[in-house]
Short mmCIF file of C-alpha atoms in Angstrom, two decimals:
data_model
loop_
_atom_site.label_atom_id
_atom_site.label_comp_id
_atom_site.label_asym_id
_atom_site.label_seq_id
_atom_site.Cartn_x
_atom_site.Cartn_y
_atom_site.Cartn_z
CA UNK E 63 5.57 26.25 -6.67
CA UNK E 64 8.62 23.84 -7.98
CA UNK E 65 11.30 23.11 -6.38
CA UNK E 66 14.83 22.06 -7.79
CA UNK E 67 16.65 19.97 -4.94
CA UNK E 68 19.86 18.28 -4.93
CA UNK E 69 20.48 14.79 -3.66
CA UNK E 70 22.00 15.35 -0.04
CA UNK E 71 22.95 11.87 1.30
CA UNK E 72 23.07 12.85 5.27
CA UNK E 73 19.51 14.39 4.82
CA UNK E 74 18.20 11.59 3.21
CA UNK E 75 19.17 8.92 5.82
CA UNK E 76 17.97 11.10 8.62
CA UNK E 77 14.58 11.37 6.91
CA UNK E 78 14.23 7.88 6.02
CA UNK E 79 14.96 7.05 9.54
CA UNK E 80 12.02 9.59 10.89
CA UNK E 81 10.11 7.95 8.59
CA UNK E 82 11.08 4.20 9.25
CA UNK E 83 10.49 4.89 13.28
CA UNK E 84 7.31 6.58 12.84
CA UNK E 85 5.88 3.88 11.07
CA UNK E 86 7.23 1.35 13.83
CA UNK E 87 6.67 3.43 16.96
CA UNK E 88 3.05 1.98 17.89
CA UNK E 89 3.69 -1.44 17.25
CA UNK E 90 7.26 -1.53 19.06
CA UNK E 91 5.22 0.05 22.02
CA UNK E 92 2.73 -2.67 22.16
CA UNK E 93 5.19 -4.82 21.68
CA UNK E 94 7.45 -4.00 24.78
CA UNK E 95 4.02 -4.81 26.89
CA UNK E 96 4.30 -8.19 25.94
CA UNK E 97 7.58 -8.54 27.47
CA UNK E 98 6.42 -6.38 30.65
CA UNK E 99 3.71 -8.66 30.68
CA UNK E 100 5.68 -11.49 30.06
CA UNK E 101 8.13 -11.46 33.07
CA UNK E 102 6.14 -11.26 35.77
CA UNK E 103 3.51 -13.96 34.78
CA UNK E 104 6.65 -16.13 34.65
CA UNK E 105 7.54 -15.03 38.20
CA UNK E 106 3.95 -15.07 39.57
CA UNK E 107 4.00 -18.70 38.17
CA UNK E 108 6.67 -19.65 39.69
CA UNK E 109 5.74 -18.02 43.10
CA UNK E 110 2.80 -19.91 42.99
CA UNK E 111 4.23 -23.24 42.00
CA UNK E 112 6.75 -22.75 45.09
CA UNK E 113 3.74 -22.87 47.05
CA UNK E 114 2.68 -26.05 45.84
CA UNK E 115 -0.03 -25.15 43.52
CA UNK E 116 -0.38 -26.24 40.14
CA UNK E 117 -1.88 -23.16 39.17
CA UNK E 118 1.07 -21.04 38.38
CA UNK E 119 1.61 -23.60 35.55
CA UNK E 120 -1.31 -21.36 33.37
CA UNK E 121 0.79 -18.22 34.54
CA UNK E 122 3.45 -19.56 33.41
CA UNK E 123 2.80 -21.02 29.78
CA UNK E 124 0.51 -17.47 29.77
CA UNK E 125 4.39 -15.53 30.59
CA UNK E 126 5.80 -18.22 28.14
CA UNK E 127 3.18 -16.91 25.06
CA UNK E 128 4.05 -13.84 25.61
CA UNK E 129 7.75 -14.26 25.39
CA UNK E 130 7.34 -16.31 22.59
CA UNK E 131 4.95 -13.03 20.40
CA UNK E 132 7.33 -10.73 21.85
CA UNK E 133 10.76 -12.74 20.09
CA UNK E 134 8.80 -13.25 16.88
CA UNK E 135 7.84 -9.67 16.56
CA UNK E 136 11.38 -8.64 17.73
CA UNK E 137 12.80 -10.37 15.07
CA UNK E 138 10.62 -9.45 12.19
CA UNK E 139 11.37 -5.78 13.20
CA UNK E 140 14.67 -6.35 13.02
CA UNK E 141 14.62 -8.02 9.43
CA UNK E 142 12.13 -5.44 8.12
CA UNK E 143 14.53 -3.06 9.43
CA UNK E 144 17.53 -4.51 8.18
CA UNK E 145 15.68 -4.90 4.76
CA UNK E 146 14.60 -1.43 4.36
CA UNK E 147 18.13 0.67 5.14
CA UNK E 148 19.61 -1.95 2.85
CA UNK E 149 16.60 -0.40 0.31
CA UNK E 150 18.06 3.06 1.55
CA UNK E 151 21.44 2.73 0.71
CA UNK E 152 20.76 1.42 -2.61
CA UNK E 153 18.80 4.61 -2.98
CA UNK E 154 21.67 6.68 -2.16
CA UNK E 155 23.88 4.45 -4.51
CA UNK E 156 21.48 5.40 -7.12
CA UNK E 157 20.62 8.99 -6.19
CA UNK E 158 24.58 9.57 -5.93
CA UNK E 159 25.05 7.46 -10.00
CA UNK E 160 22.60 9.73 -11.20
CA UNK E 161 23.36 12.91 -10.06
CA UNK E 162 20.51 14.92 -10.88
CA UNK E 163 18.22 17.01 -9.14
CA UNK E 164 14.76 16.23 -7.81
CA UNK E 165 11.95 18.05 -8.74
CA UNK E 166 8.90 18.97 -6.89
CA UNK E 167 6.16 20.79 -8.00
CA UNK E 168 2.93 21.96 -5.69
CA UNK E 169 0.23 22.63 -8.09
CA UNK E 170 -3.20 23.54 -7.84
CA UNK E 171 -4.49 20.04 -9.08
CA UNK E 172 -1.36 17.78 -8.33
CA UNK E 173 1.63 17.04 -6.99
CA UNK E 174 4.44 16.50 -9.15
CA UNK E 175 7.81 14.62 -8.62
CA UNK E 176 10.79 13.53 -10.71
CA UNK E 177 14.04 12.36 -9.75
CA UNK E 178 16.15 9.81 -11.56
CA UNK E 179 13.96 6.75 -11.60
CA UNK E 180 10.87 8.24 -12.16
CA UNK E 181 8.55 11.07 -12.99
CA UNK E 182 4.71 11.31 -11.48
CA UNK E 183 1.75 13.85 -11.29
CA UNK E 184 -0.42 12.73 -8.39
CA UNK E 185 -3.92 14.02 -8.21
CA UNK E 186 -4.55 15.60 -4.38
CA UNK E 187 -7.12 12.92 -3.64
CA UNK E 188 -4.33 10.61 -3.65
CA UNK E 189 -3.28 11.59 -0.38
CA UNK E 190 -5.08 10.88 2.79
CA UNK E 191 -2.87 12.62 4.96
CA UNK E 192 0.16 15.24 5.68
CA UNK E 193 2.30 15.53 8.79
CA UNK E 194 4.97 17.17 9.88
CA UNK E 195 7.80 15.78 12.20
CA UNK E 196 11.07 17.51 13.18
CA UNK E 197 10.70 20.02 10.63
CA UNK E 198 9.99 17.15 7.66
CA UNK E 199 6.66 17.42 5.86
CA UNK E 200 4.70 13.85 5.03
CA UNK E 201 2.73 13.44 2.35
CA UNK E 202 0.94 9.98 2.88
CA UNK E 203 -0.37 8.48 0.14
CA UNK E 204 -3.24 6.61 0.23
CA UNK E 205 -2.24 3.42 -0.97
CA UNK E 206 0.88 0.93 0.68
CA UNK E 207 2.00 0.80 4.17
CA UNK E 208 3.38 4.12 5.33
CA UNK E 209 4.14 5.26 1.64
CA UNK E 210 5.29 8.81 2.03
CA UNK E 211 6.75 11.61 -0.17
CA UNK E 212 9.69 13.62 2.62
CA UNK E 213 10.25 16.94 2.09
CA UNK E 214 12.45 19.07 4.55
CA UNK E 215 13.32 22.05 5.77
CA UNK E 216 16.60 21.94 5.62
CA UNK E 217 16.33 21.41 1.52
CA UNK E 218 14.32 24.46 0.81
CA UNK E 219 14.44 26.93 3.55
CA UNK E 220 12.13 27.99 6.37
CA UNK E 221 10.25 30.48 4.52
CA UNK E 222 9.65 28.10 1.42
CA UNK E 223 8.73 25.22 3.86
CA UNK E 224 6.10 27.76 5.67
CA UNK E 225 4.45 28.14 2.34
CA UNK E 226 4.42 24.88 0.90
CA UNK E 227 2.99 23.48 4.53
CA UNK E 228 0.18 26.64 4.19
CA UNK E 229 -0.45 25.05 0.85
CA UNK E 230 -0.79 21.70 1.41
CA UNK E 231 -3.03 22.04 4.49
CA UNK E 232 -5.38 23.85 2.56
CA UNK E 233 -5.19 21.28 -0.15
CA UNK E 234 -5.54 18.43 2.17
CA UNK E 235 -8.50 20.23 3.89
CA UNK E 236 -10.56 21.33 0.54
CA UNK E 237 -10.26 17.44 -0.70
CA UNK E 238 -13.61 16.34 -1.46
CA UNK E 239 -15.06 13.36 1.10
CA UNK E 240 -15.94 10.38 -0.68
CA UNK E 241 -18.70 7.99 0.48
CA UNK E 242 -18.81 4.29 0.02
CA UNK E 243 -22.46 3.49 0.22
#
């Protein structure tokens, strides 16, 4: 199956976002408990140093560390963040230059993509994983942090997006398991 696909711009932001707060979702979860965590040591601390014992000082400077992890993380989020949609844009600056289509190609022993930067045929094995969120199928590749080929719906139709999902499930499950021994 190949696919010819224009560059839509609204599309591509919305997908990049899925895929920007998937990534994030667990860790800004485990983050928020170190603020919930955070606040009431602080208070207990200060309970306890109200009634004269020095204990509520380790509450306290516990509260304190967790403050302290929960700003740092805060703020790397919100440079990665910042650092990525500035990434986007200049994607959509590019895409937009170009003008071309995107090709996608579901073979029997690859994957094949080509837009304006760059042409690839990826073997199957390559990928460790597929998923699909609001309608947007994943293809995780093995290799980088959340590095993901994002194909939707919306850019092929429903009854193309059945059969390239039927497709690569049954790739994904016939991949051969390799073991490191």
């Amino acid at each position: 199956m190949k696919f010819e696909i224009p560059f839509k711009e609204e599309i591509y932001k919305e997908q990049m976002t899925l895929n920007f707060n998937t990534a994030w979702k667990e860790n800004l979860k485990k983050n928020k408990k170190r603020l919930i965590w955070a606040i009431p040591m602080i208070l207990i601390g200060g309970l306890i140093i109200y009634g004269e014992n020095y204990l509520g000082f380790v509450f306290i400077g516990i509260g304190i560390h967790y403050l302290i992890n929960f700003y740092d993380y805060n703020s790397y989020y919100k440079k990665s963040k910042t650092k990525f949609f500035d990434l986007v844009e200049a994607e959509i600056v590019g895409q937009k230059n170009a003008n071309e289509l995107s090709v996608w190609e579901f073979d029997e022993n690859y994957f094949g993509y080509k837009d304006y930067k760059y042409e690839a045929k990826i073997n199957w094995e390559a990928f460790n994983n597929n998923r699909i969120i609001e309608r947007n199928l994943f293809l995780d590749l093995n290799v980088g942090n959340n590095s993901s080929y994002v194909l939707g719906e919306s850019e092929i139709g429903i009854e193309n997006f059945q059969k390239i999902t039927e497709f690569v499930k049954n790739k994904m499950d016939k991949k051969p398991v390799h073991n490191n021994v």
